[in-house]
PDB file of C-alpha atoms in Angstrom:
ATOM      1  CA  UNK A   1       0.000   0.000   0.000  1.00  0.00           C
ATOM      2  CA  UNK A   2       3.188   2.148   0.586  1.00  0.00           C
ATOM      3  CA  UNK A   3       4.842   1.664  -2.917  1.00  0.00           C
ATOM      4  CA  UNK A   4       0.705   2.303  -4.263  1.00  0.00           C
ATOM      5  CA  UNK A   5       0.463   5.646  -2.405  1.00  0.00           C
ATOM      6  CA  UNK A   6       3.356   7.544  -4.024  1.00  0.00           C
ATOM      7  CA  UNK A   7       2.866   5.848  -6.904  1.00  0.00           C
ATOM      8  CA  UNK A   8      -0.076   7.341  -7.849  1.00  0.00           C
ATOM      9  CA  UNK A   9      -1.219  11.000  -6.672  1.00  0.00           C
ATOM     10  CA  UNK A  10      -4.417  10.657  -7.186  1.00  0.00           C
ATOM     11  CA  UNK A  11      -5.332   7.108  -5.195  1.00  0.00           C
ATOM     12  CA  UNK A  12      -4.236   6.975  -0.818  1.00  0.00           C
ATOM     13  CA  UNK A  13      -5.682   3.280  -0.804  1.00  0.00           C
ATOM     14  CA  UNK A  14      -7.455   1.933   2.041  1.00  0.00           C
ATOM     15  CA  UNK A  15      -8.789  -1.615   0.474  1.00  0.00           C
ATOM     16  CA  UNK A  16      -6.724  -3.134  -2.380  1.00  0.00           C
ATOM     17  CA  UNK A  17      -6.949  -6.240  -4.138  1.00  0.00           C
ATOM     18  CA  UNK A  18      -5.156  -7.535  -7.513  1.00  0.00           C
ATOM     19  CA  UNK A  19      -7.070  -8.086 -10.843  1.00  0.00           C
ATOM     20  CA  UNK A  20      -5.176 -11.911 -11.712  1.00  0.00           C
ATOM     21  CA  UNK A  21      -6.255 -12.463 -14.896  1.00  0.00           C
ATOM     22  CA  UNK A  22      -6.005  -8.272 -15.705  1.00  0.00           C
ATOM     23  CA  UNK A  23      -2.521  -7.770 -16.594  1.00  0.00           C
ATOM     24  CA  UNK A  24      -0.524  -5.817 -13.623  1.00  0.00           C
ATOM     25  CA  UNK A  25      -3.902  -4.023 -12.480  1.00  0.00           C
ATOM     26  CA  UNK A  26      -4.610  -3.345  -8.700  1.00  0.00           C
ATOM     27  CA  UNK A  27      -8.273  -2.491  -7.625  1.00  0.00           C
ATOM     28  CA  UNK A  28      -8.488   0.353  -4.746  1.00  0.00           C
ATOM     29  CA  UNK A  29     -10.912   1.871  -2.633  1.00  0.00           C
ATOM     30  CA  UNK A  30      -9.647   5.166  -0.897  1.00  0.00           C
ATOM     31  CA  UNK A  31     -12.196   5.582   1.924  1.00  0.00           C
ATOM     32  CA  UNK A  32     -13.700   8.516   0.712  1.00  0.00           C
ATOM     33  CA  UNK A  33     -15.859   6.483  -1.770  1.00  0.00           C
ATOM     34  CA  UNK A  34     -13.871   6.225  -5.154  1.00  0.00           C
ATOM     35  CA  UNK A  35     -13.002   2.591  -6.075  1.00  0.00           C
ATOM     36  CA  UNK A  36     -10.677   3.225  -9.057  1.00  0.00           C
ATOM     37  CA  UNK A  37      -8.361   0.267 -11.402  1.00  0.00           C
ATOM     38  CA  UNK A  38      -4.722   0.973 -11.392  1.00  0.00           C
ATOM     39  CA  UNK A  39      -2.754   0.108 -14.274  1.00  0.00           C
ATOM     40  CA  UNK A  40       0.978  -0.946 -12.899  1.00  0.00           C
ATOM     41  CA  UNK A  41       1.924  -1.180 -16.599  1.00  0.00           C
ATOM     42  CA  UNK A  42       0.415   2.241 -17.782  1.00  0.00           C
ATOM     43  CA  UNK A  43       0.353   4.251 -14.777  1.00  0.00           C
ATOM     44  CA  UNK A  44      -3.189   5.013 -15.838  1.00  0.00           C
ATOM     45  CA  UNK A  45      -5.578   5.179 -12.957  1.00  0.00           C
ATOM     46  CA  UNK A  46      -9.235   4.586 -13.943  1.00  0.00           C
ATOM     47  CA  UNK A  47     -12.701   5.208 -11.481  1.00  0.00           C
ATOM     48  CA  UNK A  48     -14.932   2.351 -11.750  1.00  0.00           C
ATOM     49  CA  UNK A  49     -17.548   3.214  -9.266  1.00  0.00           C
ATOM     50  CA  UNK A  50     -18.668   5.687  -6.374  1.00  0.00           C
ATOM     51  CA  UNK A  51     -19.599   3.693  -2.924  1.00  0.00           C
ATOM     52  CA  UNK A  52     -19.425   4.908   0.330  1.00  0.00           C
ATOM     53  CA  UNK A  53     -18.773   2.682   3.480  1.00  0.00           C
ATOM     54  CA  UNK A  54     -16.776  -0.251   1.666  1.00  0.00           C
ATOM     55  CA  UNK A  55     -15.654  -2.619   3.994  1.00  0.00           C
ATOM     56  CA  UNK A  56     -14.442  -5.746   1.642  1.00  0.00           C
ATOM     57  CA  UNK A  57     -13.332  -6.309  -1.670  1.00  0.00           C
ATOM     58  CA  UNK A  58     -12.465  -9.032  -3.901  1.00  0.00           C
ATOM     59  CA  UNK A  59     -11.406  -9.934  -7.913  1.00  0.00           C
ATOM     60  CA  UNK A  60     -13.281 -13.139  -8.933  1.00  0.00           C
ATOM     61  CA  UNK A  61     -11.637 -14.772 -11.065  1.00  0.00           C
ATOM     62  CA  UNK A  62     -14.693 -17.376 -12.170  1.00  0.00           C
ATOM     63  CA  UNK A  63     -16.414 -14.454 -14.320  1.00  0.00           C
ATOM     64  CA  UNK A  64     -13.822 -11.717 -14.054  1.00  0.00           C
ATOM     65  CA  UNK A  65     -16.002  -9.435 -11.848  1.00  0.00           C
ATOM     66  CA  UNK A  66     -15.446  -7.341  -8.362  1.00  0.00           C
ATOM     67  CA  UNK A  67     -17.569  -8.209  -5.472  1.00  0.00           C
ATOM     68  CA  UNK A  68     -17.885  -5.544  -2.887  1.00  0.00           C
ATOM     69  CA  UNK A  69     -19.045  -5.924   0.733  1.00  0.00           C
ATOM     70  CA  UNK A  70     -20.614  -2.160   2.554  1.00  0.00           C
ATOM     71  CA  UNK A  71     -21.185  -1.060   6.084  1.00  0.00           C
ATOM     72  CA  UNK A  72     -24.531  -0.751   5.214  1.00  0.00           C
ATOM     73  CA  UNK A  73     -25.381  -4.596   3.989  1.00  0.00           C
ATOM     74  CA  UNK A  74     -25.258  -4.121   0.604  1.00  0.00           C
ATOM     75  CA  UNK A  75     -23.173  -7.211  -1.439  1.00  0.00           C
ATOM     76  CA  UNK A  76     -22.581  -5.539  -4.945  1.00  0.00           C
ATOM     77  CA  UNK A  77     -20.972  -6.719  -8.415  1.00  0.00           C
ATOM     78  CA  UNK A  78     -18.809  -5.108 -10.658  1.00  0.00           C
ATOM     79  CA  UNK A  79     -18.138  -6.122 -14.277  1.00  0.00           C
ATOM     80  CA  UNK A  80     -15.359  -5.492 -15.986  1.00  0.00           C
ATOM     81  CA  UNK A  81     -16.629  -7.100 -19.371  1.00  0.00           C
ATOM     82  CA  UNK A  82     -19.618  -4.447 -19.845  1.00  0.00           C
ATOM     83  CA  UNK A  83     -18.264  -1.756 -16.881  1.00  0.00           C
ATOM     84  CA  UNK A  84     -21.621  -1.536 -14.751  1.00  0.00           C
ATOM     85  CA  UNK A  85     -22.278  -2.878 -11.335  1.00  0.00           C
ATOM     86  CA  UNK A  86     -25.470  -3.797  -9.831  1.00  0.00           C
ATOM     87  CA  UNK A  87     -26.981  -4.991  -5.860  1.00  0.00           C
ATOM     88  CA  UNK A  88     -26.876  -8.630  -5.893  1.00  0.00           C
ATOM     89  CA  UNK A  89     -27.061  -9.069  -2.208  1.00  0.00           C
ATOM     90  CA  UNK A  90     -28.470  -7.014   1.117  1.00  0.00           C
ATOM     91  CA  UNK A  91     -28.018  -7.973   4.521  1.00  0.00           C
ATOM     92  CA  UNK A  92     -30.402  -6.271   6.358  1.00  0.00           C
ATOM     93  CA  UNK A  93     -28.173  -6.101   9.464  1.00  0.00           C
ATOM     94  CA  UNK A  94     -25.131  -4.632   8.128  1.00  0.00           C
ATOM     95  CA  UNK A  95     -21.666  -6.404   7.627  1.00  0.00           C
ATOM     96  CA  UNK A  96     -18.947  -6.654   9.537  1.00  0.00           C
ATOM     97  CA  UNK A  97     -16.475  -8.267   7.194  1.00  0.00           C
ATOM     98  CA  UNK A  98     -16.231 -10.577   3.901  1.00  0.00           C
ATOM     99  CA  UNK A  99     -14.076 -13.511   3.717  1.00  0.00           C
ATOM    100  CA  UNK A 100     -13.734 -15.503   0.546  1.00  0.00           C
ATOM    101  CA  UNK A 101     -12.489 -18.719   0.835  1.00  0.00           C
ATOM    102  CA  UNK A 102      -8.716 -19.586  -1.540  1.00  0.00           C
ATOM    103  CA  UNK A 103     -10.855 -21.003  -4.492  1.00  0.00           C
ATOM    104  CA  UNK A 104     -13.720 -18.797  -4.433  1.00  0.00           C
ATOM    105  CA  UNK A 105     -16.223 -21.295  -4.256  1.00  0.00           C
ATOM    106  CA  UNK A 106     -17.243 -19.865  -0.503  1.00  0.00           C
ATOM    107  CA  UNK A 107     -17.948 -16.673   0.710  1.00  0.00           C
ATOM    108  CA  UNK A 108     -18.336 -15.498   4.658  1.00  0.00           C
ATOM    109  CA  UNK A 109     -19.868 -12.802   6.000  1.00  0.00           C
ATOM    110  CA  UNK A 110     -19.991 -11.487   9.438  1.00  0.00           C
ATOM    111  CA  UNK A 111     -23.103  -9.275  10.227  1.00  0.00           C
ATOM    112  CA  UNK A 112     -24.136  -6.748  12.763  1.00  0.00           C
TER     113      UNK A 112
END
C-alpha cells in the first residue's frame, strides 16, 4: 500500500486487491468512496464506481467481476466485461467483514 500511495497521486488506498487475470492491475478503494483500477503497466488510474462505506473487496476470477461488501449490507458486483455494477445481495443487518475462501467457491460474511 506504501509503494501504491506515491505511486499514484491521485489514489491513498485503504482496500486493495489484484485483478489476476487483468494484466498488472490493482483495484483500490480510498475511503472517501472512489473505487478506481490501477494500471501498474500504464500508470493510468481509472474510477470504476462511487460507494461509500466499503468494507471488503475481492477480484473473482470465475467471471472476471469485483464483489464488494458495505457497512450498510449491501453485497454488490462489478463487471469489468460491460463496466456496470449492480446490488446482488443485502443484509439487512449490516456487515462486519467478507471472507472468501482460496478457491472462491465460498464466501463469509460477518453481520451486525
Amino acid at each position: 500500500l506504501y509503494r501504491i500511495q506515491h505511486s499514484y497521486d491521485v489514489v491513498s488506498p485503504r482496500l486493495m486487491t489484484q485483478c489476476e487475470f487483468q494484466g498488472n492491475i490493482s483495484i483500490v478503494y480510498d475511503g472517501s468512496g472512489y473505487v478506481r483500477s490501477l494500471n501498474h503497466d500504464t500508470g493510468e488510474v481509472k474510477e470504476l464506481l462511487v460507494q461509500q462505506d466499503v468494507i471488503a473487496m475481492e477480484f473473482i476470477q470465475l467471471n472476471e467481476s469485483l464483489c464488494l461488501a458495505t457497512k450498510s449490507g449491501e453485497i454488490i458486483q462489478y463487471s469489468f466485461s460491460d463496466e456496470t455494477f449492480e446490488v446482488v445481495g443485502i443484509v439487512s443487518d449490516g456487515i462486519e467483514a467478507m471472507k472468501w475462501s482460496p478457491d472462491q467457491e465460498l464466501v463469509v460474511f460477518v453481520t451486525k
